[in-house]
Amino acid sequence: MEFLESILVTPFIEIWESPYYFIELVLVGLSTGVLYSLVALGFVLIFKASGMFNFAQGAMVLFAALTLVGLMEHGLPLWAALILSVATMVGLAFLVERFMLRHLVNQEGLILFMATIGLNFILEGTGQLMWGSDVKRLEIGIPDQPFDILGGKILLNTFDVTAAVIGALLVISLAVFFQKTPMGRALRAVADDHQAALSVGIPLKTIWIAVWTIAGIVALVAGIVWGAKSGVQFSLSLIALKALPVLILGGFTSVPGAIVGGLIIGVGEKVAEGFWGPALGGAIENWFAYMLALAFLVFRPQGLFGEKIIERV
């Protein structure tokens, strides 16, 4: 009885009695959720354009961050290393289209998925071969120090807030790109129907290169932020696992879903850890997202913004 009370009653009493702490957790969760959304967007973009679940998205985050920090270690300034890293991800998009996608047109989803698993190992191996496997420190000039608001009642971190702003600007830019530009409309047309897009003259080759380029740039930004926060190391590729619950919540085909899903996961795990963690032994952040995703799979498998699949037999 006491255990149930500590789970069902006590946390809500604490939230009522500690509103500023609750607001602080929500703000920290939002900043983390934006970063989750960035990684999830890479998955959504590629899945919408080619029907391919890109298992290599986490490796792309790692590879992009390794390239940037490796170039900086060789004496290049940040701006030059950033330009070359973007060029590298663009080159990767061309290589993926030429040597993988072009040969897998109209193949089964499982074959496409296995191809991205192979790409994952190629990127990880290439990154290790080029830049080594040691943990690398990435300095991008953003201060990592706390600051308070409301007279010290809410404490935030400068780096987290700056990273959230950068992520939000990128997300907004992508939204505008998809809605307002000819290339964005072409991408949405391909996502809706490949054959119809081909019939009106939209070249799939160009679309695939554009999508993988955008996904690569998104991976680079995510790699910079996470790498500057915790160091550029091979565990960075596991960040893709955090994006899976985001995709399940938002829907694999929805850009707004990736954004909303990331924010829900970010806020949910921080608030759960802060108020339910003591009753459940802590470390809720490690499994909260997956339990929430499991609940969605049971009750709404298509996600909040995904299209409901109706099969006629």
Short mmCIF file of C-alpha atoms in Angstrom, two decimals:
data_model
loop_
_atom_site.label_atom_id
_atom_site.label_comp_id
_atom_site.label_asym_id
_atom_site.label_seq_id
_atom_site.Cartn_x
_atom_site.Cartn_y
_atom_site.Cartn_z
CA MET A 1 0.00 0.00 0.00
CA GLU A 2 2.82 2.39 0.88
CA PHE A 3 4.56 1.57 -2.40
CA LEU A 4 1.43 2.36 -4.43
CA GLU A 5 1.00 5.62 -2.53
CA SER A 6 4.62 6.58 -3.24
CA ILE A 7 3.99 6.07 -6.97
CA LEU A 8 0.42 7.32 -7.41
CA VAL A 9 0.07 10.07 -4.83
CA THR A 10 3.39 11.35 -3.47
CA PRO A 11 4.90 12.55 -6.79
CA PHE A 12 1.85 14.70 -7.58
CA ILE A 13 1.98 16.23 -4.11
CA GLU A 14 5.67 17.02 -4.65
CA ILE A 15 4.92 18.61 -8.03
CA TRP A 16 2.27 20.79 -6.38
CA GLU A 17 4.66 21.78 -3.59
CA SER A 18 7.70 22.28 -5.87
CA PRO A 19 6.40 24.07 -8.98
CA TYR A 20 9.73 25.74 -9.80
CA TYR A 21 11.58 22.43 -9.69
CA PHE A 22 8.92 20.98 -11.98
CA ILE A 23 9.31 23.89 -14.42
CA GLU A 24 13.09 23.43 -14.33
CA LEU A 25 12.76 19.75 -15.22
CA VAL A 26 10.34 20.58 -18.04
CA LEU A 27 12.76 23.15 -19.51
CA VAL A 28 15.71 20.76 -19.27
CA GLY A 29 13.55 18.04 -20.82
CA LEU A 30 12.58 20.32 -23.72
CA SER A 31 16.24 21.10 -24.46
CA THR A 32 17.06 17.38 -24.45
CA GLY A 33 13.97 16.55 -26.48
CA VAL A 34 15.02 18.92 -29.26
CA LEU A 35 18.25 16.93 -29.62
CA TYR A 36 16.30 13.66 -29.72
CA SER A 37 14.12 15.17 -32.43
CA LEU A 38 17.19 16.02 -34.50
CA VAL A 39 18.32 12.41 -34.61
CA ALA A 40 14.77 11.18 -35.27
CA LEU A 41 14.40 13.61 -38.18
CA GLY A 42 17.23 11.85 -40.00
CA PHE A 43 15.30 8.58 -39.79
CA VAL A 44 12.03 10.18 -40.92
CA LEU A 45 13.51 11.98 -43.93
CA ILE A 46 15.09 8.84 -45.38
CA PHE A 47 12.10 6.63 -44.56
CA LYS A 48 9.69 9.05 -46.27
CA ALA A 49 11.77 9.31 -49.44
CA SER A 50 12.79 5.69 -49.94
CA GLY A 51 10.77 3.54 -47.53
CA MET A 52 14.07 2.56 -45.90
CA PHE A 53 14.63 2.41 -42.15
CA ASN A 54 18.18 3.76 -41.93
CA PHE A 55 19.88 1.73 -39.23
CA ALA A 56 23.07 3.67 -40.02
CA GLN A 57 21.73 7.03 -38.82
CA GLY A 58 23.54 6.71 -35.49
CA ALA A 59 26.77 5.82 -37.31
CA MET A 60 26.27 8.91 -39.48
CA VAL A 61 26.12 11.03 -36.33
CA LEU A 62 29.36 9.44 -35.12
CA PHE A 63 31.09 9.67 -38.50
CA ALA A 64 30.18 13.33 -38.95
CA ALA A 65 31.40 14.25 -35.45
CA LEU A 66 34.61 12.24 -35.89
CA THR A 67 35.30 13.98 -39.19
CA LEU A 68 34.84 17.42 -37.65
CA VAL A 69 36.96 16.83 -34.57
CA GLY A 70 39.60 14.96 -36.61
CA LEU A 71 40.00 17.90 -38.99
CA MET A 72 40.24 20.28 -36.03
CA GLU A 73 42.96 18.11 -34.47
CA HIS A 74 44.93 18.50 -37.71
CA GLY A 75 45.01 22.26 -37.23
CA LEU A 76 41.96 23.47 -39.13
CA PRO A 77 39.81 26.19 -37.52
CA LEU A 78 36.24 25.32 -36.60
CA TRP A 79 34.68 27.09 -39.59
CA ALA A 80 36.95 25.35 -42.12
CA ALA A 81 36.48 21.94 -40.46
CA LEU A 82 32.71 22.53 -40.48
CA ILE A 83 32.66 23.30 -44.22
CA LEU A 84 34.75 20.22 -45.02
CA SER A 85 32.56 18.07 -42.78
CA VAL A 86 29.43 19.24 -44.61
CA ALA A 87 31.17 18.48 -47.92
CA THR A 88 32.02 15.01 -46.59
CA MET A 89 28.39 14.28 -45.73
CA VAL A 90 27.31 15.51 -49.18
CA GLY A 91 29.88 13.19 -50.73
CA LEU A 92 28.56 10.35 -48.59
CA ALA A 93 25.06 11.00 -49.97
CA PHE A 94 26.35 10.67 -53.54
CA LEU A 95 28.20 7.45 -52.70
CA VAL A 96 25.16 5.92 -50.98
CA GLU A 97 22.96 6.71 -53.99
CA ARG A 98 25.51 5.44 -56.51
CA PHE A 99 26.62 2.23 -54.86
CA MET A 100 23.62 1.25 -52.71
CA LEU A 101 20.27 2.85 -53.50
CA ARG A 102 20.59 2.64 -57.27
CA HIS A 103 20.95 -1.13 -57.06
CA LEU A 104 18.15 -1.67 -54.55
CA VAL A 105 15.22 0.00 -56.29
CA ASN A 106 11.93 -1.84 -55.64
CA GLN A 107 13.57 -4.32 -53.28
CA GLU A 108 11.88 -5.61 -50.13
CA GLY A 109 12.08 -3.50 -46.99
CA LEU A 110 14.12 -6.17 -45.22
CA ILE A 111 16.78 -6.05 -47.92
CA LEU A 112 16.99 -2.26 -47.64
CA PHE A 113 17.24 -2.54 -43.86
CA MET A 114 20.09 -5.07 -44.11
CA ALA A 115 21.88 -2.75 -46.52
CA THR A 116 21.81 0.05 -43.95
CA ILE A 117 23.19 -2.34 -41.31
CA GLY A 118 26.13 -2.93 -43.64
CA LEU A 119 26.48 0.83 -44.14
CA ASN A 120 26.50 1.24 -40.36
CA PHE A 121 29.56 -1.00 -40.00
CA ILE A 122 31.29 0.61 -42.97
CA LEU A 123 30.91 4.09 -41.46
CA GLU A 124 32.05 2.98 -38.00
CA GLY A 125 35.05 1.13 -39.43
CA THR A 126 36.00 4.00 -41.74
CA GLY A 127 35.73 6.50 -38.90
CA GLN A 128 37.95 4.38 -36.68
CA LEU A 129 40.46 3.83 -39.50
CA MET A 130 40.68 7.54 -40.33
CA TRP A 131 40.50 9.16 -36.91
CA GLY A 132 41.21 6.46 -34.30
CA SER A 133 39.05 5.07 -31.52
CA ASP A 134 40.07 7.31 -28.60
CA VAL A 135 37.54 9.60 -26.95
CA LYS A 136 37.96 13.06 -28.46
CA ARG A 137 37.08 16.33 -26.83
CA LEU A 138 35.16 18.75 -29.04
CA GLU A 139 35.28 22.46 -28.24
CA ILE A 140 32.88 24.66 -30.19
CA GLY A 141 33.04 27.78 -28.04
CA ILE A 142 29.75 27.39 -26.17
CA PRO A 143 30.20 27.93 -22.40
CA ASP A 144 29.17 25.05 -20.17
CA GLN A 145 28.10 26.79 -16.99
CA PRO A 146 24.87 27.12 -15.01
CA PHE A 147 22.75 30.24 -14.80
CA ASP A 148 19.65 30.96 -12.79
CA ILE A 149 16.36 32.66 -13.56
CA LEU A 150 13.61 33.97 -11.29
CA GLY A 151 16.12 34.83 -8.61
CA GLY A 152 17.71 31.39 -8.44
CA LYS A 153 14.46 29.45 -8.27
CA ILE A 154 15.18 27.77 -11.65
CA LEU A 155 18.69 26.63 -12.60
CA LEU A 156 19.62 25.90 -16.23
CA ASN A 157 22.81 25.17 -18.16
CA THR A 158 24.06 27.60 -20.80
CA PHE A 159 25.22 24.83 -23.12
CA ASP A 160 21.90 22.96 -22.96
CA VAL A 161 19.90 26.10 -23.73
CA THR A 162 22.21 27.09 -26.62
CA ALA A 163 22.09 23.58 -28.08
CA ALA A 164 18.29 23.58 -27.83
CA VAL A 165 18.11 26.91 -29.67
CA ILE A 166 20.41 25.63 -32.43
CA GLY A 167 18.36 22.45 -32.75
CA ALA A 168 15.09 24.39 -32.81
CA LEU A 169 16.38 26.71 -35.55
CA LEU A 170 17.40 23.71 -37.65
CA VAL A 171 14.03 22.04 -37.12
CA ILE A 172 12.19 25.24 -38.12
CA SER A 173 14.43 25.61 -41.19
CA LEU A 174 13.63 22.06 -42.26
CA ALA A 175 9.90 22.67 -41.79
CA VAL A 176 10.07 25.80 -43.96
CA PHE A 177 12.17 23.94 -46.54
CA PHE A 178 9.62 21.14 -46.85
CA GLN A 179 6.62 23.45 -47.06
CA LYS A 180 7.85 26.42 -49.11
CA THR A 181 10.56 25.28 -51.54
CA PRO A 182 10.18 23.36 -54.85
CA MET A 183 12.62 20.69 -53.64
CA GLY A 184 10.67 20.31 -50.41
CA ARG A 185 7.42 19.83 -52.33
CA ALA A 186 9.16 17.28 -54.55
CA LEU A 187 10.34 15.39 -51.49
CA ARG A 188 6.80 15.29 -50.13
CA ALA A 189 5.51 14.11 -53.51
CA VAL A 190 8.00 11.25 -53.56
CA ALA A 191 7.02 10.36 -50.01
CA ASP A 192 3.35 10.16 -51.00
CA ASP A 193 3.79 8.09 -54.17
CA HIS A 194 7.04 7.13 -55.93
CA GLN A 195 5.38 6.17 -59.22
CA ALA A 196 3.27 9.32 -59.38
CA ALA A 197 6.34 11.46 -58.68
CA LEU A 198 8.23 9.73 -61.51
CA SER A 199 5.29 10.23 -63.87
CA VAL A 200 5.45 14.02 -63.44
CA GLY A 201 9.20 14.15 -64.01
CA ILE A 202 10.62 14.15 -60.48
CA PRO A 203 13.94 12.25 -60.63
CA LEU A 204 14.34 9.80 -57.75
CA LYS A 205 18.13 9.97 -58.01
CA THR A 206 18.15 13.69 -57.25
CA ILE A 207 15.63 13.26 -54.45
CA TRP A 208 17.60 10.48 -52.78
CA ILE A 209 20.83 12.49 -52.90
CA ALA A 210 19.05 15.54 -51.47
CA VAL A 211 17.43 13.53 -48.67
CA TRP A 212 20.63 11.77 -47.66
CA THR A 213 22.47 15.11 -47.79
CA ILE A 214 19.92 16.71 -45.46
CA ALA A 215 20.04 13.67 -43.17
CA GLY A 216 23.83 13.92 -43.15
CA ILE A 217 23.75 17.60 -42.18
CA VAL A 218 21.22 16.82 -39.45
CA ALA A 219 23.54 14.05 -38.26
CA LEU A 220 26.46 16.50 -38.25
CA VAL A 221 24.59 19.01 -36.09
CA ALA A 222 23.48 16.25 -33.71
CA GLY A 223 27.04 14.91 -33.59
CA ILE A 224 28.46 18.35 -32.81
CA VAL A 225 26.00 18.95 -29.97
CA TRP A 226 26.24 15.51 -28.38
CA GLY A 227 29.99 15.31 -29.01
CA ALA A 228 30.62 18.68 -27.38
CA LYS A 229 28.46 17.61 -24.46
CA SER A 230 29.88 14.15 -23.72
CA GLY A 231 32.90 13.75 -25.98
CA VAL A 232 33.16 12.22 -29.44
CA GLN A 233 33.31 8.47 -28.85
CA PHE A 234 31.94 5.33 -30.46
CA SER A 235 29.08 5.08 -27.99
CA LEU A 236 27.75 8.18 -29.78
CA SER A 237 26.33 5.90 -32.47
CA LEU A 238 24.00 4.40 -29.84
CA ILE A 239 22.13 7.70 -29.73
CA ALA A 240 20.06 6.24 -32.56
CA LEU A 241 18.49 3.86 -30.04
CA LYS A 242 17.07 6.88 -28.19
CA ALA A 243 15.43 8.02 -31.40
CA LEU A 244 13.44 4.80 -31.80
CA PRO A 245 10.88 5.61 -29.06
CA VAL A 246 10.59 9.10 -30.57
CA LEU A 247 9.72 7.58 -33.95
CA ILE A 248 7.20 5.20 -32.41
CA LEU A 249 5.48 8.07 -30.61
CA GLY A 250 5.44 10.50 -33.51
CA GLY A 251 5.14 8.12 -36.45
CA PHE A 252 7.84 6.97 -38.86
CA THR A 253 6.54 9.15 -41.71
CA SER A 254 5.88 12.43 -39.91
CA VAL A 255 8.31 15.31 -39.55
CA PRO A 256 6.06 17.08 -36.98
CA GLY A 257 5.76 13.72 -35.23
CA ALA A 258 9.53 13.48 -34.83
CA ILE A 259 9.57 16.92 -33.26
CA VAL A 260 6.63 16.39 -30.91
CA GLY A 261 7.76 12.86 -30.03
CA GLY A 262 11.23 14.09 -29.11
CA LEU A 263 9.82 16.79 -26.84
CA ILE A 264 7.46 14.32 -25.13
CA ILE A 265 10.28 11.85 -24.51
CA GLY A 266 12.67 14.55 -23.28
CA VAL A 267 10.21 16.11 -20.85
CA GLY A 268 8.73 12.79 -19.75
CA GLU A 269 12.02 11.15 -18.79
CA LYS A 270 13.28 14.20 -16.86
CA VAL A 271 10.05 14.67 -14.91
CA ALA A 272 9.76 10.93 -14.25
CA GLU A 273 13.33 10.76 -13.00
CA GLY A 274 12.85 13.81 -10.78
CA PHE A 275 9.57 12.82 -9.12
CA TRP A 276 9.13 9.06 -9.61
CA GLY A 277 12.81 8.09 -9.53
CA PRO A 278 13.16 7.95 -5.73
CA ALA A 279 10.20 5.58 -5.42
CA LEU A 280 11.41 3.26 -8.18
CA GLY A 281 15.10 3.18 -7.35
CA GLY A 282 16.30 5.77 -9.86
CA ALA A 283 17.66 5.43 -13.42
CA ILE A 284 14.17 5.91 -14.90
CA GLU A 285 15.70 7.88 -17.78
CA ASN A 286 17.26 4.66 -19.09
CA TRP A 287 13.95 2.89 -19.68
CA PHE A 288 11.11 5.44 -19.50
CA ALA A 289 11.15 6.18 -23.24
CA TYR A 290 10.94 2.51 -24.16
CA MET A 291 8.07 1.79 -21.77
CA LEU A 292 6.15 4.75 -23.21
CA ALA A 293 6.88 3.51 -26.73
CA LEU A 294 5.64 0.04 -25.76
CA ALA A 295 2.36 1.54 -24.56
CA PHE A 296 1.97 3.33 -27.89
CA LEU A 297 2.66 0.12 -29.82
CA VAL A 298 -0.19 -1.52 -27.94
CA PHE A 299 -2.79 1.25 -28.22
CA ARG A 300 -1.69 3.37 -31.22
CA PRO A 301 0.99 1.57 -33.25
CA GLN A 302 1.01 4.19 -36.03
CA GLY A 303 2.05 6.93 -33.57
CA LEU A 304 0.50 10.32 -32.91
CA PHE A 305 0.92 11.64 -36.46
CA GLY A 306 1.39 8.45 -38.46
CA GLU A 307 -1.15 7.27 -40.97
CA LYS A 308 -3.35 4.40 -39.85
CA ILE A 309 -2.77 1.35 -42.00
CA ILE A 310 -5.96 -0.25 -43.28
CA GLU A 311 -5.64 -3.60 -45.03
CA ARG A 312 -8.51 -4.99 -47.06
CA VAL A 313 -8.78 -8.74 -47.35
#
